Amino acid sequence: MTSTTNFSLSPLYIILDPSVCPERPLVEVLTVAAEAGAVLFQYRNKTASMKEAYVEALALRQAAAKAGVLFIVNDRCDLALAVDADGVHLGQGDLPLDLARKVMGPNKLIGISTHNPDQVRAASAGKPDYLGFGPIFPPGSKRDHDPVVGLEGLRAIRAVTSLPIFAIGGIQIGQVGDVMEAGADGIAVISAILKAADIREAVRTFLSRMPTPASPAS
Amino acid sequence: MTSTTNFSLSPLYIILDPSVCPERPLVEVLTVAAEAGAVLFQYRNKTASMKEAYVEALALRQAAAKAGVLFIVNDRCDLALAVDADGVHLGQGDLPLDLARKVMGPNKLIGISTHNPDQVRAASAGKPDYLGFGPIFPPGSKRDHDPVVGLEGLRAIRAVTSLPIFAIGGIQIGQVGDVMEAGADGIAVISAILKAADIREAVRTFLSRMPTPASPAS
């Protein structure tokens, strides 16, 4: 952990992608989810221009600060720095970790998406703050996704790394227990929260099925 | 000027875009052009993943350092920082200038593309190191370009800003005199150099038709 904030206390990681819930303002989603207990959010926008993404990210960053929750930006280190996000989440096609660390400085969180044991090994060597791993199940938010790894895939990479692992990909409330049991430290969700009929209720139910995070002071 | 390097000494600005000369290694173009007297280069790649762009930009950055020429990265502040470029060139859809300055720090060059007087006024207010303005003529390297402004457009904005202006867009060797006379401080070229039969010769001819830059010591 290079950040002073111990983000691993939160097993629920909510990814805010406007392409998944175009009819709901993301600031509203963040605010309601934060009120329900979520403390870790990522802004993901793969299609907007930097200018558009900046406007959106800044509004979310301000809402996150108001709610006292962590705010990570997907892919773009410069956008993360521009809005003073708590960190950046890199894909396999993004800047290499060592370069991203140089750009972000020592105090920001950096996570990396991984999809197989080789990527997990390579990413772990670079000492990111956490890994994303998946898709565990077919994602609800991506069409051209990497091969589904299943719970077996998750179990296999648990032996490969000691870094915090956020499982991702099509995970619904009923599967939380199985996923955590297979070795995840947390679960990253998109559709399961963003498309929930009642976001507040969905967040509470997710959290209720996850281990209570230890107090940092304990 | 926020940079210690007085880039405005160079009236020729060569933009290296692999989509314009896929058959020629950009490092070779840079090296040959630098030998012929060019001292200001920009790396532009609108389609590569950040990881691919990083590999390409790093090789160019190293070649630029070896040749002792300035190296600017288009669009992506994080890539510019990752390869320690001399600056970044922003489009109208990129990070706002004040944010880019914050991300890049005080010592990097920042330029902005502009296409009409309003954009020139807005950009000038943010105190970039230089402006790009165009397209003066129909560009050889872009299909979906902004409206052609012509030499009259260039003359009109010369009255609007005191910043160094690089005219851009389809400028061939035979038009250099007209463009400089219309108020440009320099000319940014892509196709005219990258697609030249003899790059060395093309650079020399361009430079021979431009004012000799004053020595920084004079």
Coordinates of C-alpha atoms in Angstrom, one line a residue:
Chain A
M1 CA 0.0 0.0 0.0
T2 CA 1.5 3.3 -1.0
S3 CA -1.6 5.3 -0.2
T4 CA -2.2 6.5 3.3
T5 CA -5.9 5.5 2.9
N6 CA -6.4 1.8 3.5
F7 CA -8.9 1.2 0.7
S8 CA -8.7 -2.6 1.2
L9 CA -11.1 -2.1 4.1
S10 CA -13.8 -1.9 1.5
P11 CA -14.9 -5.2 -0.1
L12 CA -17.3 -3.4 -2.5
Y13 CA -15.9 -1.4 -5.4
I14 CA -18.5 0.4 -7.6
I15 CA -17.6 1.3 -11.1
L16 CA -19.4 4.3 -12.5
D17 CA -19.7 4.0 -16.3
P18 CA -22.2 6.3 -18.0
S19 CA -22.6 3.8 -20.9
V20 CA -24.1 1.3 -18.4
C21 CA -26.7 3.7 -16.9
P22 CA -27.2 6.6 -19.3
E23 CA -30.5 7.5 -17.8
R24 CA -29.2 7.9 -14.2
P25 CA -26.9 10.7 -13.3
L26 CA -23.7 9.1 -12.0
V27 CA -23.3 11.7 -9.2
E28 CA -26.7 10.6 -7.9
V29 CA -25.6 6.9 -8.1
L30 CA -22.4 7.7 -6.2
T31 CA -24.2 9.8 -3.6
V32 CA -27.0 7.2 -2.9
A33 CA -24.5 4.3 -2.9
A34 CA -22.2 6.2 -0.5
E35 CA -25.2 6.9 1.9
A36 CA -25.8 3.1 1.8
G37 CA -22.3 2.4 2.9
A38 CA -20.2 2.1 -0.2
V39 CA -16.8 3.8 0.1
L40 CA -14.9 2.9 -3.0
F41 CA -15.7 4.2 -6.5
Q42 CA -14.2 4.2 -9.9
Y43 CA -15.1 6.5 -12.9
R44 CA -14.9 4.7 -16.2
N45 CA -15.6 6.3 -19.6
K46 CA -14.0 4.7 -22.6
T47 CA -15.6 6.9 -25.2
A48 CA -15.8 10.5 -24.1
S49 CA -13.2 13.1 -25.1
M50 CA -10.9 14.1 -22.4
K51 CA -12.7 17.4 -22.1
E52 CA -16.1 15.7 -21.6
A53 CA -14.6 13.1 -19.3
Y54 CA -13.0 15.9 -17.3
V55 CA -16.3 17.6 -16.6
E56 CA -17.9 14.4 -15.6
A57 CA -15.0 13.2 -13.5
L58 CA -14.7 16.6 -11.7
A59 CA -18.4 16.4 -10.7
L60 CA -18.0 12.9 -9.4
R61 CA -14.7 13.8 -7.6
Q62 CA -16.5 16.6 -5.8
A63 CA -19.4 14.4 -4.8
A64 CA -17.0 11.7 -3.6
A65 CA -15.1 14.2 -1.5
K66 CA -18.4 15.4 0.0
A67 CA -19.4 11.9 0.8
G68 CA -15.9 11.0 2.1
V69 CA -15.4 8.1 -0.2
L70 CA -12.5 7.0 -2.4
F71 CA -12.5 8.0 -6.0
I72 CA -10.4 6.2 -8.6
V73 CA -10.2 7.1 -12.4
N74 CA -10.0 4.4 -15.0
D75 CA -7.2 4.4 -17.6
R76 CA -6.2 8.0 -17.8
C77 CA -3.5 9.1 -15.4
D78 CA -3.7 12.7 -16.6
L79 CA -7.4 12.8 -15.8
A80 CA -6.8 11.3 -12.4
L81 CA -4.3 14.0 -11.6
A82 CA -6.4 16.8 -13.1
V83 CA -9.3 16.0 -10.7
D84 CA -7.0 15.0 -7.9
A85 CA -8.5 11.5 -7.7
D86 CA -7.3 9.1 -5.1
G87 CA -5.8 6.9 -7.8
V88 CA -6.0 5.3 -11.2
H89 CA -7.1 2.0 -12.4
L90 CA -5.0 0.6 -15.4
G91 CA -6.0 -1.9 -18.0
Q92 CA -3.6 -4.2 -19.8
G93 CA -3.3 -1.7 -22.7
D94 CA -2.6 1.3 -20.5
L95 CA 0.7 2.8 -19.3
P96 CA 3.0 0.2 -17.7
L97 CA 2.8 0.3 -13.9
D98 CA 6.2 1.7 -13.3
L99 CA 5.5 4.6 -15.6
A100 CA 2.1 5.2 -14.2
R101 CA 3.6 5.3 -10.7
K102 CA 6.1 7.9 -11.9
V103 CA 3.3 10.0 -13.4
M104 CA 0.9 9.6 -10.4
G105 CA 3.5 10.1 -7.7
P106 CA 4.0 7.9 -4.6
N107 CA 0.8 8.7 -2.8
K108 CA -1.9 7.6 -5.3
L109 CA -3.6 4.2 -5.4
I110 CA -2.9 2.2 -8.5
G111 CA -4.9 -0.9 -9.5
I112 CA -4.6 -3.1 -12.6
S113 CA -7.0 -5.3 -14.4
T114 CA -5.8 -8.9 -14.9
H115 CA -7.4 -11.8 -16.7
N116 CA -5.1 -14.7 -16.4
P117 CA -2.3 -16.0 -14.1
D118 CA 0.5 -14.6 -16.3
Q119 CA -1.0 -11.1 -16.1
V120 CA -1.5 -11.5 -12.3
R121 CA 2.2 -12.5 -11.9
A122 CA 3.4 -9.7 -14.1
A123 CA 1.2 -7.1 -12.4
S124 CA 2.1 -8.3 -8.9
A125 CA 5.8 -7.9 -9.6
G126 CA 5.1 -4.2 -10.2
K127 CA 3.6 -3.8 -6.7
P128 CA 0.2 -2.1 -7.5
D129 CA -2.1 -1.4 -4.6
Y130 CA -4.7 -4.0 -5.8
L131 CA -5.6 -6.2 -8.7
G132 CA -8.9 -6.5 -10.6
F133 CA -9.4 -10.1 -11.8
G134 CA -12.0 -11.5 -14.1
P135 CA -14.4 -11.7 -15.7
I136 CA -15.6 -14.3 -13.2
F137 CA -18.9 -14.5 -15.0
P138 CA -20.1 -13.0 -18.3
P139 CA -20.1 -9.2 -17.7
G140 CA -23.3 -7.3 -18.0
S141 CA -21.4 -4.2 -19.1
K142 CA -19.0 -5.3 -21.8
R143 CA -19.5 -7.2 -25.1
D144 CA -15.9 -7.8 -26.1
H145 CA -14.7 -9.1 -22.8
D146 CA -11.8 -11.4 -22.0
P147 CA -12.5 -15.1 -21.6
V148 CA -14.6 -15.9 -18.5
V149 CA -12.4 -17.3 -15.8
G150 CA -15.0 -18.7 -13.4
L151 CA -14.6 -19.3 -9.7
E152 CA -11.9 -21.9 -10.5
G153 CA -9.9 -19.2 -12.2
L154 CA -10.2 -17.0 -9.2
R155 CA -9.1 -19.9 -6.8
A156 CA -6.1 -20.5 -9.1
I157 CA -4.8 -17.0 -9.0
R158 CA -5.4 -16.6 -5.3
A159 CA -2.3 -18.9 -4.9
V160 CA -0.3 -16.7 -7.3
T161 CA -0.5 -13.3 -5.5
S162 CA -0.8 -11.9 -2.1
L163 CA -2.2 -8.6 -3.4
P164 CA -5.8 -7.6 -2.7
I165 CA -8.0 -9.0 -5.4
F166 CA -11.2 -7.5 -6.6
A167 CA -13.2 -10.0 -8.5
I168 CA -15.1 -8.5 -11.4
G169 CA -17.5 -9.6 -14.1
G170 CA -21.2 -10.3 -13.9
I171 CA -21.2 -10.9 -10.2
Q172 CA -24.8 -10.7 -8.8
I173 CA -25.8 -10.5 -5.2
G174 CA -26.6 -14.3 -5.0
Q175 CA -23.0 -15.1 -5.9
V176 CA -21.2 -12.9 -3.4
G177 CA -20.6 -15.7 -0.9
D178 CA -19.1 -18.0 -3.5
V179 CA -16.8 -15.4 -4.9
M180 CA -15.5 -14.3 -1.6
E181 CA -15.0 -17.9 -0.6
A182 CA -13.0 -18.5 -3.8
G183 CA -10.4 -16.0 -2.6
A184 CA -11.5 -12.5 -3.5
D185 CA -10.8 -9.7 -1.1
G186 CA -13.6 -7.7 -2.7
I187 CA -16.0 -7.5 -5.6
A188 CA -16.1 -4.8 -8.2
V189 CA -19.6 -4.3 -9.6
I190 CA -21.1 -2.3 -12.4
S191 CA -24.4 -3.5 -13.7
A192 CA -25.5 -5.1 -10.4
I193 CA -25.5 -1.7 -8.8
L194 CA -26.0 0.8 -11.7
K195 CA -28.9 -1.2 -13.1
A196 CA -30.5 -2.1 -9.7
A197 CA -34.1 -1.0 -9.3
D198 CA -33.1 0.3 -5.8
I199 CA -29.4 1.3 -5.6
R200 CA -29.5 1.9 -1.9
E201 CA -31.0 -1.6 -1.2
A202 CA -28.6 -3.3 -3.7
V203 CA -25.6 -1.7 -1.9
R204 CA -26.8 -2.7 1.5
T205 CA -27.5 -6.3 0.4
F206 CA -24.1 -6.6 -1.2
L207 CA -22.3 -5.2 1.9
S208 CA -24.4 -7.5 4.2
R209 CA -23.1 -10.5 2.5
M210 CA -19.4 -9.5 2.7
P211 CA -17.1 -9.7 5.6
T212 CA -17.2 -6.7 7.9
P213 CA -14.0 -4.8 7.3
A214 CA -11.6 -4.7 10.3
S215 CA -11.3 -1.3 11.9
P216 CA -8.0 0.4 10.9
A217 CA -7.3 1.1 14.6
S218 CA -7.9 -2.5 15.7
Chain B
M1 CA 7.2 31.1 -22.2
T2 CA 7.2 28.9 -19.2
S3 CA 9.9 26.6 -20.5
T4 CA 13.5 27.3 -20.3
T5 CA 13.9 26.2 -23.9
N6 CA 13.1 28.9 -26.4
F7 CA 11.3 26.7 -28.9
S8 CA 10.0 29.7 -30.8
L9 CA 13.5 29.9 -32.4
S10 CA 12.3 27.1 -34.7
P11 CA 9.9 28.1 -37.4
L12 CA 9.5 24.4 -38.6
Y13 CA 7.5 22.0 -36.4
I14 CA 7.4 18.4 -37.7
I15 CA 4.5 16.2 -36.6
L16 CA 5.3 12.5 -36.5
D17 CA 2.1 10.5 -37.1
P18 CA 2.5 6.8 -37.9
S19 CA -0.8 6.8 -39.8
V20 CA 0.7 9.3 -42.3
C21 CA 3.9 7.3 -43.0
P22 CA 3.3 3.7 -42.0
E23 CA 6.1 2.5 -44.2
R24 CA 8.8 4.7 -42.7
P25 CA 10.0 4.3 -39.1
L26 CA 9.3 7.5 -37.3
V27 CA 12.6 7.3 -35.5
E28 CA 14.4 7.4 -38.8
V29 CA 12.2 10.4 -40.0
L30 CA 13.1 12.3 -36.8
T31 CA 16.8 11.5 -37.0
V32 CA 17.1 12.4 -40.7
A33 CA 15.0 15.6 -40.3
A34 CA 17.1 16.6 -37.2
E35 CA 20.3 16.1 -39.2
A36 CA 18.9 18.4 -41.8
G37 CA 18.3 21.1 -39.2
A38 CA 14.8 20.6 -37.8
V39 CA 14.7 21.1 -34.0
L40 CA 11.0 20.8 -33.1
F41 CA 9.0 17.6 -33.3
Q42 CA 5.6 16.3 -32.1
Y43 CA 4.5 12.7 -31.7
R44 CA 0.8 12.2 -32.6
N45 CA -1.0 8.9 -32.5
K46 CA -4.7 9.1 -32.3
T47 CA -5.5 5.3 -32.4
A48 CA -2.8 3.3 -30.5
S49 CA -3.4 2.0 -27.0
M50 CA -1.5 3.9 -24.4
K51 CA 0.8 0.9 -24.1
E52 CA 1.6 0.9 -27.8
A53 CA 1.9 4.7 -27.9
Y54 CA 4.3 4.5 -24.9
V55 CA 6.7 2.2 -26.7
E56 CA 6.7 4.4 -29.8
A57 CA 6.9 7.7 -27.9
L58 CA 9.8 6.4 -25.8
A59 CA 11.8 5.4 -28.8
L60 CA 11.2 8.8 -30.4
R61 CA 11.9 10.6 -27.1
Q62 CA 15.3 8.9 -26.9
A63 CA 16.1 9.7 -30.6
A64 CA 15.1 13.3 -29.9
A65 CA 17.4 13.5 -26.9
K66 CA 20.2 12.0 -28.9
A67 CA 19.7 14.6 -31.7
G68 CA 19.3 17.4 -29.2
V69 CA 15.8 18.5 -30.5
L70 CA 12.6 19.3 -28.8
F71 CA 10.0 16.5 -28.4
I72 CA 6.3 17.3 -27.7
V73 CA 3.5 14.7 -27.2
N74 CA 0.1 15.2 -28.7
D75 CA -3.1 15.0 -26.6
R76 CA -1.9 12.8 -23.7
C77 CA -0.4 14.6 -20.7
D78 CA 0.3 11.3 -19.0
L79 CA 2.2 9.9 -21.9
A80 CA 4.2 13.2 -22.1
L81 CA 5.1 12.9 -18.5
A82 CA 5.8 9.2 -18.8
V83 CA 8.5 9.7 -21.5
D84 CA 9.6 13.1 -20.0
A85 CA 8.7 14.9 -23.2
D86 CA 9.4 18.6 -23.5
G87 CA 5.8 19.4 -23.6
V88 CA 2.3 18.5 -24.7
H89 CA 0.1 19.7 -27.5
L90 CA -3.6 19.9 -26.7
G91 CA -6.6 19.7 -29.0
Q92 CA -9.9 21.5 -28.3
G93 CA -11.2 18.2 -26.9
D94 CA -8.4 17.6 -24.5
L95 CA -7.9 18.7 -20.9
P96 CA -8.5 22.4 -20.3
L97 CA -5.2 24.3 -20.4
D98 CA -5.2 25.3 -16.7
L99 CA -5.6 21.6 -15.7
A100 CA -3.0 20.5 -18.2
R101 CA -0.6 23.0 -16.7
K102 CA -1.3 21.6 -13.3
V103 CA -0.7 18.1 -14.5
M104 CA 2.4 18.9 -16.5
G105 CA 4.0 21.2 -14.0
P106 CA 5.5 24.7 -14.7
N107 CA 8.5 23.7 -16.8
K108 CA 6.9 21.9 -19.8
L109 CA 5.8 23.5 -23.0
I110 CA 2.0 23.5 -23.8
G111 CA 0.6 24.2 -27.1
I112 CA -3.1 24.3 -28.2
S113 CA -4.7 23.7 -31.6
T114 CA -7.1 26.4 -32.6
H115 CA -9.4 26.8 -35.6
N116 CA -11.2 30.1 -35.3
P117 CA -10.8 33.5 -33.6
D118 CA -13.0 32.5 -30.6
Q119 CA -10.7 29.5 -29.9
V120 CA -7.6 31.7 -30.3
R121 CA -9.0 34.2 -27.8
A122 CA -10.0 31.6 -25.3
A123 CA -6.7 29.7 -25.7
S124 CA -4.6 32.9 -25.5
A125 CA -6.2 33.8 -22.2
G126 CA -4.8 30.6 -20.7
K127 CA -1.2 31.6 -21.6
P128 CA -0.1 28.5 -23.5
D129 CA 3.5 28.6 -25.0
Y130 CA 2.2 28.6 -28.5
L131 CA -0.9 28.1 -30.7
G132 CA -1.5 25.9 -33.6
F133 CA -3.9 27.5 -36.1
G134 CA -5.5 26.0 -39.1
P135 CA -6.2 24.2 -41.3
I136 CA -4.8 26.9 -43.6
F137 CA -5.3 24.6 -46.6
P138 CA -7.0 21.2 -46.9
P139 CA -4.8 18.9 -44.7
G140 CA -3.1 15.9 -46.3
S141 CA -3.3 13.9 -43.1
K142 CA -6.8 14.3 -41.9
R143 CA -10.2 13.6 -43.5
D144 CA -12.5 15.0 -40.8
H145 CA -10.8 18.3 -40.4
D146 CA -12.1 21.6 -39.2
P147 CA -13.1 24.2 -41.9
V148 CA -10.2 25.5 -44.0
V149 CA -9.4 29.0 -42.8
G150 CA -7.1 30.1 -45.6
L151 CA -4.4 32.8 -45.5
E152 CA -7.2 35.4 -44.7
G153 CA -8.1 33.4 -41.6
L154 CA -4.5 33.5 -40.5
R155 CA -4.2 37.2 -41.1
A156 CA -7.3 37.8 -39.0
I157 CA -6.2 35.9 -36.0
R158 CA -2.7 37.5 -36.1
A159 CA -4.5 40.6 -34.8
V160 CA -6.1 38.6 -32.0
T161 CA -3.1 37.1 -30.2
S162 CA 0.6 37.9 -29.6
L163 CA 1.4 34.3 -28.9
P164 CA 3.6 32.4 -31.3
I165 CA 1.4 30.9 -34.0
F166 CA 2.2 27.7 -35.9
A167 CA 0.2 27.6 -39.1
I168 CA -0.9 24.1 -40.0
G169 CA -2.8 22.3 -42.6
G170 CA -1.7 21.2 -46.1
I171 CA 1.1 23.7 -46.3
Q172 CA 3.6 22.8 -49.1
I173 CA 7.0 24.2 -49.7
G174 CA 5.8 26.6 -52.4
Q175 CA 3.4 28.2 -49.9
V176 CA 5.9 28.9 -47.1
G177 CA 6.5 32.5 -48.0
D178 CA 2.8 33.4 -48.2
V179 CA 2.0 31.7 -44.9
M180 CA 4.8 33.4 -43.0
E181 CA 3.9 36.7 -44.6
A182 CA 0.3 36.3 -43.4
G183 CA 1.5 36.3 -39.8
A184 CA 2.7 32.8 -38.9
D185 CA 5.7 32.5 -36.6
G186 CA 6.2 29.0 -37.8
I187 CA 4.7 26.2 -39.8
A188 CA 3.7 22.8 -38.6
V189 CA 4.0 20.1 -41.3
I190 CA 3.0 16.5 -41.5
S191 CA 2.6 15.1 -45.0
A192 CA 4.9 17.6 -46.7
I193 CA 7.8 16.1 -44.7
L194 CA 6.6 12.6 -43.9
K195 CA 5.6 11.8 -47.4
A196 CA 8.5 13.6 -49.1
A197 CA 10.6 11.5 -51.5
D198 CA 13.7 13.0 -49.8
I199 CA 13.1 14.0 -46.2
R200 CA 16.5 15.7 -45.8
E201 CA 16.0 17.8 -48.9
A202 CA 12.4 18.7 -47.9
V203 CA 13.5 19.9 -44.4
R204 CA 16.3 21.9 -45.9
T205 CA 14.1 23.5 -48.5
F206 CA 11.4 24.4 -45.9
L207 CA 14.0 25.9 -43.6
S208 CA 15.7 27.9 -46.4
R209 CA 12.4 29.7 -47.1
M210 CA 11.8 30.6 -43.5
P211 CA 13.4 33.5 -41.6
T212 CA 16.6 32.5 -39.9
P213 CA 15.9 32.3 -36.2
A214 CA 17.8 34.8 -34.1
S215 CA 20.5 33.3 -31.9
P216 CA 19.3 33.1 -28.2
A217 CA 22.6 34.9 -27.2
S218 CA 22.2 37.8 -29.7

